[in-house]
Amino acid sequence: MGLPQELWLAPAAVQLQESGADWIDVVDDQPWSQGRGFHRGFSSSFRIRPDRKIWFHFPFQLPAGSLVDQVSLLWESEEGAILSWVCVHHGGMERQHLCPPNQPLTGTPEPFDPPEMWRHYYPACNRLRTDLPISPAITTRFGFQLCVQADGPGIVRFYGAGLRLATPDA
């Protein structure tokens, strides 16, 4: 097997499965964010309405035949929102669960202190990094997507999503 590599997506790559004002409320005091969230260069933020569960999808473009053995997520939640389920979709229609449903996701703190001159542009940050092994590892064929369910009410912020891959030896 080749050397493992990490491949990361920027937070703006995240796709909401459900959107609109019935699902997503105003976040970070930006009225135009209602229904769609707030995508910055460094994070994508969403305020989930009460009694809503929303799937967020991170699509990766990978060469067919790549071997994926771990996914990672940089994230945080506020005001009661939790990440409650994580899975990957691959092979067109196949799904593999990485944690049990309805069990809040945890992570390791990944602090960031912005430069003083830019600090007023950044919201307070309590980022977490969660690394989830994929066992058995997945050989890609028709695509690969990290899927994260978040339960409201509250705010979720994504700072990126990654995966670890190695190309099998020929």
GROMACS .gro file of N, CA, C and O in nm, residues 26-130:
model
  420
   26VAL      N    1  -3.172   3.246   1.104
   26VAL     CA    2  -3.067   3.347   1.093
   26VAL      C    3  -2.951   3.309   1.185
   26VAL      O    4  -2.971   3.273   1.302
   27VAL      N    5  -2.829   3.315   1.133
   27VAL     CA    6  -2.710   3.286   1.212
   27VAL      C    7  -2.615   3.405   1.207
   27VAL      O    8  -2.609   3.476   1.106
   28ASP      N    9  -2.547   3.430   1.316
   28ASP     CA   10  -2.448   3.538   1.328
   28ASP      C   11  -2.506   3.674   1.290
   28ASP      O   12  -2.437   3.758   1.231
   29ASP      N   13  -2.633   3.696   1.324
   29ASP     CA   14  -2.702   3.824   1.302
   29ASP      C   15  -2.703   3.870   1.156
   29ASP      O   16  -2.710   3.990   1.130
   30GLN      N   17  -2.699   3.778   1.064
   30GLN     CA   18  -2.704   3.812   0.921
   30GLN      C   19  -2.839   3.767   0.865
   30GLN      O   20  -2.859   3.649   0.840
   31PRO      N   21  -2.934   3.860   0.848
   31PRO     CA   22  -3.070   3.822   0.806
   31PRO      C   23  -3.074   3.737   0.679
   31PRO      O   24  -3.158   3.649   0.666
   32TRP      N   25  -2.983   3.761   0.586
   32TRP     CA   26  -2.983   3.687   0.460
   32TRP      C   27  -2.940   3.540   0.479
   32TRP      O   28  -2.952   3.460   0.386
   33SER      N   29  -2.890   3.504   0.597
   33SER     CA   30  -2.847   3.366   0.620
   33SER      C   31  -2.964   3.271   0.646
   33SER      O   32  -2.947   3.149   0.645
   34GLN      N   33  -3.084   3.327   0.670
   34GLN     CA   34  -3.199   3.241   0.697
   34GLN      C   35  -3.224   3.148   0.579
   34GLN      O   36  -3.227   3.190   0.464
   35GLY      N   37  -3.239   3.022   0.609
   35GLY     CA   38  -3.271   2.923   0.507
   35GLY      C   39  -3.151   2.863   0.438
   35GLY      O   40  -3.163   2.762   0.370
   36ARG      N   41  -3.031   2.927   0.453
   36ARG     CA   42  -2.916   2.876   0.378
   36ARG      C   43  -2.785   2.873   0.455
   36ARG      O   44  -2.690   2.811   0.411
   37GLY      N   45  -2.775   2.941   0.567
   37GLY     CA   46  -2.651   2.942   0.644
   37GLY      C   47  -2.560   3.056   0.600
   37GLY      O   48  -2.594   3.138   0.515
   38PHE      N   49  -2.445   3.061   0.662
   38PHE     CA   50  -2.347   3.168   0.640
   38PHE      C   51  -2.213   3.102   0.608
   38PHE      O   52  -2.152   3.040   0.694
   39HIS      N   53  -2.171   3.117   0.482
   39HIS     CA   54  -2.044   3.058   0.437
   39HIS      C   55  -1.938   3.167   0.435
   39HIS      O   56  -1.947   3.261   0.359
   40ARG      N   57  -1.839   3.151   0.522
   40ARG     CA   58  -1.723   3.239   0.523
   40ARG      C   59  -1.606   3.163   0.463
   40ARG      O   60  -1.616   3.044   0.434
   41GLY      N   61  -1.494   3.229   0.449
   41GLY     CA   62  -1.375   3.161   0.400
   41GLY      C   63  -1.326   3.055   0.497
   41GLY      O   64  -1.270   2.954   0.457
   42PHE      N   65  -1.349   3.075   0.627
   42PHE     CA   66  -1.293   2.985   0.728
   42PHE      C   67  -1.395   2.895   0.794
   42PHE      O   68  -1.358   2.803   0.867
   43SER      N   69  -1.524   2.919   0.773
   43SER     CA   70  -1.626   2.831   0.832
   43SER      C   71  -1.757   2.847   0.758
   43SER      O   72  -1.781   2.945   0.689
   44SER      N   73  -1.842   2.747   0.776
   44SER     CA   74  -1.981   2.754   0.731
   44SER      C   75  -2.067   2.731   0.854
   44SER      O   76  -2.050   2.631   0.924
   45SER      N   77  -2.158   2.827   0.881
   45SER     CA   78  -2.237   2.825   1.005
   45SER      C   79  -2.385   2.812   0.972
   45SER      O   80  -2.435   2.871   0.876
   46PHE      N   81  -2.455   2.736   1.058
   46PHE     CA   82  -2.598   2.711   1.039
   46PHE      C   83  -2.666   2.712   1.175
   46PHE      O   84  -2.617   2.650   1.268
   47ARG      N   85  -2.781   2.780   1.183
   47ARG     CA   86  -2.863   2.775   1.304
   47ARG      C   87  -2.983   2.686   1.272
   47ARG      O   88  -3.071   2.722   1.194
   48ILE      N   89  -2.985   2.571   1.334
   48ILE     CA   90  -3.091   2.472   1.309
   48ILE      C   91  -3.210   2.504   1.399
   48ILE      O   92  -3.195   2.529   1.518
   49ARG      N   93  -3.326   2.503   1.340
   49ARG     CA   94  -3.448   2.532   1.416
   49ARG      C   95  -3.480   2.417   1.514
   49ARG      O   96  -3.436   2.304   1.495
   50PRO      N   97  -3.560   2.447   1.616
   50PRO     CA   98  -3.598   2.344   1.713
   50PRO      C   99  -3.666   2.224   1.645
   50PRO      O  100  -3.737   2.240   1.545
   51ASP      N  101  -3.644   2.108   1.700
   51ASP     CA  102  -3.707   1.984   1.654
   51ASP      C  103  -3.675   1.949   1.510
   51ASP      O  104  -3.754   1.881   1.443
   52ARG      N  105  -3.559   1.995   1.462
   52ARG     CA  106  -3.516   1.960   1.326
   52ARG      C  107  -3.385   1.882   1.333
   52ARG      O  108  -3.300   1.908   1.416
   53LYS      N  109  -3.374   1.787   1.242
   53LYS     CA  110  -3.250   1.713   1.220
   53LYS      C  111  -3.214   1.734   1.075
   53LYS      O  112  -3.299   1.713   0.987
   54ILE      N  113  -3.091   1.775   1.052
   54ILE     CA  114  -3.048   1.808   0.915
   54ILE      C  115  -2.922   1.729   0.882
   54ILE      O  116  -2.829   1.723   0.962
   55TRP      N  117  -2.920   1.673   0.762
   55TRP     CA  118  -2.800   1.607   0.711
   55TRP      C  119  -2.716   1.709   0.636
   55TRP      O  120  -2.767   1.786   0.555
   56PHE      N  121  -2.585   1.705   0.663
   56PHE     CA  122  -2.487   1.785   0.592
   56PHE      C  123  -2.394   1.688   0.518
   56PHE      O  124  -2.352   1.587   0.575
   57HIS      N  125  -2.365   1.718   0.391
   57HIS     CA  126  -2.288   1.627   0.306
   57HIS      C  127  -2.160   1.696   0.257
   57HIS      O  128  -2.165   1.809   0.208
   58PHE      N  129  -2.049   1.625   0.267
   58PHE     CA  130  -1.920   1.670   0.217
   58PHE      C  131  -1.879   1.576   0.105
   58PHE      O  132  -1.835   1.464   0.132
   59PRO      N  133  -1.891   1.617  -0.023
   59PRO     CA  134  -1.855   1.530  -0.135
   59PRO      C  135  -1.706   1.540  -0.168
   59PRO      O  136  -1.652   1.650  -0.182
   60PHE      N  137  -1.640   1.427  -0.178
   60PHE     CA  138  -1.498   1.422  -0.214
   60PHE      C  139  -1.484   1.369  -0.356
   60PHE      O  140  -1.551   1.273  -0.393
   61GLN      N  141  -1.394   1.428  -0.432
   61GLN     CA  142  -1.359   1.375  -0.564
   61GLN      C  143  -1.232   1.295  -0.547
   61GLN      O  144  -1.127   1.349  -0.508
   62LEU      N  145  -1.242   1.166  -0.574
   62LEU     CA  146  -1.129   1.076  -0.557
   62LEU      C  147  -1.115   0.989  -0.680
   62LEU      O  148  -1.214   0.952  -0.743
   63PRO      N  149  -0.992   0.950  -0.713
   63PRO     CA  150  -0.976   0.854  -0.821
   63PRO      C  151  -1.036   0.719  -0.782
   63PRO      O  152  -1.024   0.677  -0.666
   64ALA      N  153  -1.100   0.654  -0.876
   64ALA     CA  154  -1.151   0.518  -0.849
   64ALA      C  155  -1.034   0.430  -0.809
   64ALA      O  156  -0.924   0.444  -0.861
   65GLY      N  157  -1.058   0.345  -0.710
   65GLY     CA  158  -0.955   0.254  -0.661
   65GLY      C  159  -0.879   0.307  -0.541
   65GLY      O  160  -0.794   0.237  -0.488
   66SER      N  161  -0.910   0.430  -0.496
   66SER     CA  162  -0.846   0.482  -0.375
   66SER      C  163  -0.900   0.408  -0.254
   66SER      O  164  -1.016   0.367  -0.251
   67LEU      N  165  -0.818   0.392  -0.154
   67LEU     CA  166  -0.856   0.323  -0.032
   67LEU      C  167  -0.871   0.427   0.079
   67LEU      O  168  -0.776   0.498   0.111
   68VAL      N  169  -0.990   0.436   0.140
   68VAL     CA  170  -1.018   0.534   0.246
   68VAL      C  171  -1.035   0.458   0.377
   68VAL      O  172  -1.118   0.369   0.387
   69ASP      N  173  -0.953   0.496   0.479
   69ASP     CA  174  -0.963   0.425   0.607
   69ASP      C  175  -0.996   0.516   0.725
   69ASP      O  176  -1.004   0.468   0.838
   70GLN      N  177  -1.017   0.646   0.700
   70GLN     CA  178  -1.054   0.737   0.808
   70GLN      C  179  -1.112   0.865   0.750
   70GLN      O  180  -1.069   0.910   0.645
   71VAL      N  181  -1.211   0.920   0.819
   71VAL     CA  182  -1.260   1.054   0.787
   71VAL      C  183  -1.238   1.142   0.910
   71VAL      O  184  -1.228   1.093   1.022
   72SER      N  185  -1.230   1.272   0.885
   72SER     CA  186  -1.209   1.369   0.992
   72SER      C  187  -1.303   1.487   0.971
   72SER      O  188  -1.343   1.518   0.858
   73LEU      N  189  -1.336   1.552   1.080
   73LEU     CA  190  -1.425   1.668   1.075
   73LEU      C  191  -1.373   1.773   1.173
   73LEU      O  192  -1.340   1.740   1.286
   74LEU      N  193  -1.365   1.898   1.127
   74LEU     CA  194  -1.339   2.013   1.213
   74LEU      C  195  -1.472   2.084   1.230
   74LEU      O  196  -1.534   2.124   1.130
   75TRP      N  197  -1.516   2.101   1.355
   75TRP     CA  198  -1.652   2.149   1.378
   75TRP      C  199  -1.665   2.205   1.519
   75TRP      O  200  -1.577   2.192   1.602
   76GLU      N  201  -1.779   2.266   1.542
   76GLU     CA  202  -1.822   2.304   1.677
   76GLU      C  203  -1.973   2.319   1.676
   76GLU      O  204  -2.035   2.332   1.570
   77SER      N  205  -2.031   2.315   1.796
   77SER     CA  206  -2.175   2.338   1.808
   77SER      C  207  -2.198   2.430   1.927
   77SER      O  208  -2.117   2.436   2.019
   78GLU      N  209  -2.311   2.500   1.921
   78GLU     CA  210  -2.348   2.595   2.025
   78GLU      C  211  -2.499   2.587   2.049
   78GLU      O  212  -2.573   2.540   1.964
   79GLU      N  213  -2.538   2.638   2.163
   79GLU     CA  214  -2.681   2.657   2.195
   79GLU      C  215  -2.763   2.530   2.187
   79GLU      O  216  -2.880   2.531   2.150
   80GLY      N  217  -2.701   2.417   2.218
   80GLY     CA  218  -2.775   2.292   2.227
   80GLY      C  219  -2.769   2.202   2.105
   80GLY      O  220  -2.814   2.087   2.112
   81ALA      N  221  -2.718   2.249   1.992
   81ALA     CA  222  -2.709   2.162   1.873
   81ALA      C  223  -2.607   2.052   1.899
   81ALA      O  224  -2.506   2.073   1.967
   82ILE      N  225  -2.635   1.934   1.846
   82ILE     CA  226  -2.540   1.823   1.856
   82ILE      C  227  -2.525   1.757   1.718
   82ILE      O  228  -2.617   1.760   1.636
   83LEU      N  229  -2.408   1.701   1.696
   83LEU     CA  230  -2.388   1.614   1.581
   83LEU      C  231  -2.421   1.474   1.631
   83LEU      O  232  -2.360   1.426   1.726
   84SER      N  233  -2.518   1.411   1.568
   84SER     CA  234  -2.576   1.290   1.626
   84SER      C  235  -2.559   1.163   1.543
   84SER      O  236  -2.601   1.055   1.586
   85TRP      N  237  -2.499   1.173   1.426
   85TRP     CA  238  -2.485   1.054   1.343
   85TRP      C  239  -2.387   1.086   1.232
   85TRP      O  240  -2.393   1.193   1.173
   86VAL      N  241  -2.296   0.994   1.202
   86VAL     CA  242  -2.200   1.014   1.094
   86VAL      C  243  -2.191   0.884   1.014
   86VAL      O  244  -2.183   0.775   1.071
   87CYS      N  245  -2.194   0.899   0.883
   87CYS     CA  246  -2.176   0.785   0.795
   87CYS      C  247  -2.107   0.831   0.668
   87CYS      O  248  -2.088   0.950   0.645
   88VAL      N  249  -2.066   0.736   0.587
   88VAL     CA  250  -2.013   0.767   0.455
   88VAL      C  251  -2.096   0.694   0.351
   88VAL      O  252  -2.146   0.584   0.376
   89HIS      N  253  -2.114   0.760   0.238
   89HIS     CA  254  -2.180   0.698   0.123
   89HIS      C  255  -2.073   0.677   0.018
   89HIS      O  256  -1.987   0.763  -0.003
   90HIS      N  257  -2.080   0.565  -0.048
   90HIS     CA  258  -1.980   0.533  -0.151
   90HIS      C  259  -2.041   0.432  -0.247
   90HIS      O  260  -2.148   0.377  -0.222
   91GLY      N  261  -1.973   0.413  -0.356
   91GLY     CA  262  -2.016   0.310  -0.450
   91GLY      C  263  -2.152   0.337  -0.511
   91GLY      O  264  -2.221   0.246  -0.553
   92GLY      N  265  -2.195   0.462  -0.511
   92GLY     CA  266  -2.323   0.497  -0.567
   92GLY      C  267  -2.436   0.489  -0.468
   92GLY      O  268  -2.506   0.585  -0.444
   93MET      N  269  -2.456   0.374  -0.404
   93MET     CA  270  -2.571   0.357  -0.315
   93MET      C  271  -2.534   0.295  -0.180
   93MET      O  272  -2.621   0.274  -0.097
   94GLU      N  273  -2.407   0.268  -0.157
   94GLU     CA  274  -2.369   0.200  -0.033
   94GLU      C  275  -2.342   0.299   0.078
   94GLU      O  276  -2.289   0.407   0.056
   95ARG      N  277  -2.377   0.260   0.201
   95ARG     CA  278  -2.356   0.345   0.318
   95ARG      C  279  -2.290   0.263   0.427
   95ARG      O  280  -2.324   0.148   0.449
   96GLN      N  281  -2.197   0.329   0.498
   96GLN     CA  282  -2.131   0.265   0.611
   96GLN      C  283  -2.138   0.361   0.729
   96GLN      O  284  -2.095   0.476   0.720
   97HIS      N  285  -2.196   0.316   0.840
   97HIS     CA  286  -2.210   0.398   0.960
   97HIS      C  287  -2.078   0.403   1.035
   97HIS      O  288  -2.011   0.300   1.050
   98LEU      N  289  -2.042   0.522   1.085
   98LEU     CA  290  -1.917   0.538   1.157
   98LEU      C  291  -1.937   0.559   1.306
   98LEU      O  292  -1.843   0.552   1.383
   99CYS      N  293  -2.059   0.588   1.345
   99CYS     CA  294  -2.095   0.596   1.486
   99CYS      C  295  -2.244   0.567   1.496
   99CYS      O  296  -2.317   0.585   1.399
  100PRO      N  297  -2.289   0.523   1.612
  100PRO     CA  298  -2.431   0.491   1.625
  100PRO      C  299  -2.518   0.617   1.616
  100PRO      O  300  -2.474   0.725   1.658
  101PRO      N  301  -2.639   0.606   1.564
  101PRO     CA  302  -2.728   0.722   1.560
  101PRO      C  303  -2.766   0.767   1.701
  101PRO      O  304  -2.770   0.686   1.795
  102ASN      N  305  -2.794   0.894   1.713
  102ASN     CA  306  -2.843   0.957   1.837
  102ASN      C  307  -2.743   0.949   1.953
  102ASN      O  308  -2.783   0.949   2.068
  103GLN      N  309  -2.616   0.943   1.920
  103GLN     CA  310  -2.511   0.947   2.021
  103GLN      C  311  -2.424   1.070   1.989
  103GLN      O  312  -2.358   1.072   1.886
  104PRO      N  313  -2.426   1.173   2.076
  104PRO     CA  314  -2.353   1.296   2.044
  104PRO      C  315  -2.205   1.271   2.013
  104PRO      O  316  -2.137   1.197   2.083
  105LEU      N  317  -2.160   1.334   1.905
  105LEU     CA  318  -2.022   1.324   1.862
  105LEU      C  319  -1.933   1.406   1.954
  105LEU      O  320  -1.973   1.512   2.002
  106THR      N  321  -1.815   1.356   1.980
  106THR     CA  322  -1.717   1.428   2.060
  106THR      C  323  -1.592   1.449   1.974
  106THR      O  324  -1.580   1.394   1.865
  107GLY      N  325  -1.501   1.530   2.026
  107GLY     CA  326  -1.378   1.556   1.953
  107GLY      C  327  -1.270   1.610   2.043
  107GLY      O  328  -1.291   1.633   2.162
  108THR      N  329  -1.156   1.633   1.984
  108THR     CA  330  -1.041   1.689   2.053
  108THR      C  331  -1.030   1.837   2.018
  108THR      O  332  -1.040   1.872   1.900
  109PRO      N  333  -1.011   1.925   2.117
  109PRO     CA  334  -1.000   2.069   2.087
  109PRO      C  335  -0.890   2.097   1.984
  109PRO      O  336  -0.782   2.039   1.988
  110GLU      N  337  -0.921   2.182   1.892
  110GLU     CA  338  -0.830   2.226   1.786
  110GLU      C  339  -0.832   2.379   1.787
  110GLU      O  340  -0.900   2.443   1.707
  111PRO      N  341  -0.760   2.441   1.882
  111PRO     CA  342  -0.770   2.586   1.902
  111PRO      C  343  -0.714   2.666   1.786
  111PRO      O  344  -0.628   2.620   1.711
  112PHE      N  345  -0.766   2.788   1.773
  112PHE     CA  346  -0.716   2.884   1.675
  112PHE      C  347  -0.731   3.023   1.734
  112PHE      O  348  -0.837   3.059   1.784
  113ASP      N  349  -0.625   3.098   1.729
  113ASP     CA  350  -0.625   3.236   1.779
  113ASP      C  351  -0.591   3.326   1.661
  113ASP      O  352  -0.475   3.333   1.619
  114PRO      N  353  -0.691   3.395   1.604
  114PRO     CA  354  -0.665   3.478   1.486
  114PRO      C  355  -0.571   3.594   1.519
  114PRO      O  356  -0.566   3.639   1.633
  115PRO      N  357  -0.499   3.643   1.419
  115PRO     CA  358  -0.414   3.760   1.441
  115PRO      C  359  -0.497   3.877   1.492
  115PRO      O  360  -0.613   3.895   1.452
  116GLU      N  361  -0.440   3.955   1.580
  116GLU     CA  362  -0.510   4.067   1.643
  116GLU      C  363  -0.579   4.158   1.542
  116GLU      O  364  -0.693   4.198   1.559
  117MET      N  365  -0.511   4.192   1.434
  117MET     CA  366  -0.568   4.286   1.336
  117MET      C  367  -0.693   4.232   1.265
  117MET      O  368  -0.771   4.308   1.210
  118TRP      N  369  -0.714   4.100   1.266
  118TRP     CA  370  -0.829   4.040   1.198
  118TRP      C  371  -0.931   3.983   1.296
  118TRP      O  372  -1.036   3.936   1.255
  119ARG      N  373  -0.901   3.984   1.423
  119ARG     CA  374  -0.982   3.916   1.524
  119ARG      C  375  -1.130   3.957   1.520
  119ARG      O  376  -1.218   3.875   1.540
  120HIS      N  377  -1.159   4.084   1.492
  120HIS     CA  378  -1.299   4.129   1.493
  120HIS      C  379  -1.382   4.068   1.379
  120HIS      O  380  -1.504   4.076   1.380
  121TYR      N  381  -1.318   4.005   1.282
  121TYR     CA  382  -1.391   3.939   1.174
  121TYR      C  383  -1.428   3.795   1.207
  121TYR      O  384  -1.505   3.732   1.135
  122TYR      N  385  -1.370   3.740   1.313
  122TYR     CA  386  -1.389   3.600   1.348
  122TYR      C  387  -1.486   3.588   1.466
  122TYR      O  388  -1.470   3.658   1.565
  123PRO      N  389  -1.582   3.496   1.458
  123PRO     CA  390  -1.661   3.469   1.578
  123PRO      C  391  -1.574   3.391   1.679
  123PRO      O  392  -1.471   3.335   1.642
  124ALA      N  393  -1.618   3.387   1.801
  124ALA     CA  394  -1.549   3.304   1.901
  124ALA      C  395  -1.544   3.161   1.848
  124ALA      O  396  -1.637   3.114   1.782
  125CYS      N  397  -1.436   3.092   1.876
  125CYS     CA  398  -1.414   2.961   1.816
  125CYS      C  399  -1.382   2.858   1.923
  125CYS      O  400  -1.294   2.881   2.005
  126ASN      N  401  -1.452   2.747   1.920
  126ASN     CA  402  -1.424   2.632   2.006
  126ASN      C  403  -1.420   2.506   1.920
  126ASN      O  404  -1.494   2.410   1.943
  127ARG      N  405  -1.335   2.509   1.818
  127ARG     CA  406  -1.329   2.399   1.722
  127ARG      C  407  -1.290   2.267   1.788
  127ARG      O  408  -1.208   2.263   1.879
  128LEU      N  409  -1.348   2.162   1.734
  128LEU     CA  410  -1.312   2.026   1.771
  128LEU      C  411  -1.270   1.951   1.645
  128LEU      O  412  -1.322   1.978   1.535
  129ARG      N  413  -1.181   1.857   1.661
  129ARG     CA  414  -1.146   1.766   1.551
  129ARG      C  415  -1.188   1.626   1.593
  129ARG      O  416  -1.152   1.579   1.701
  130THR      N  417  -1.263   1.562   1.505
  130THR     CA  418  -1.306   1.425   1.527
  130THR      C  419  -1.251   1.340   1.414
  130THR      O  420  -1.273   1.371   1.296
   0.00000   0.00000   0.00000
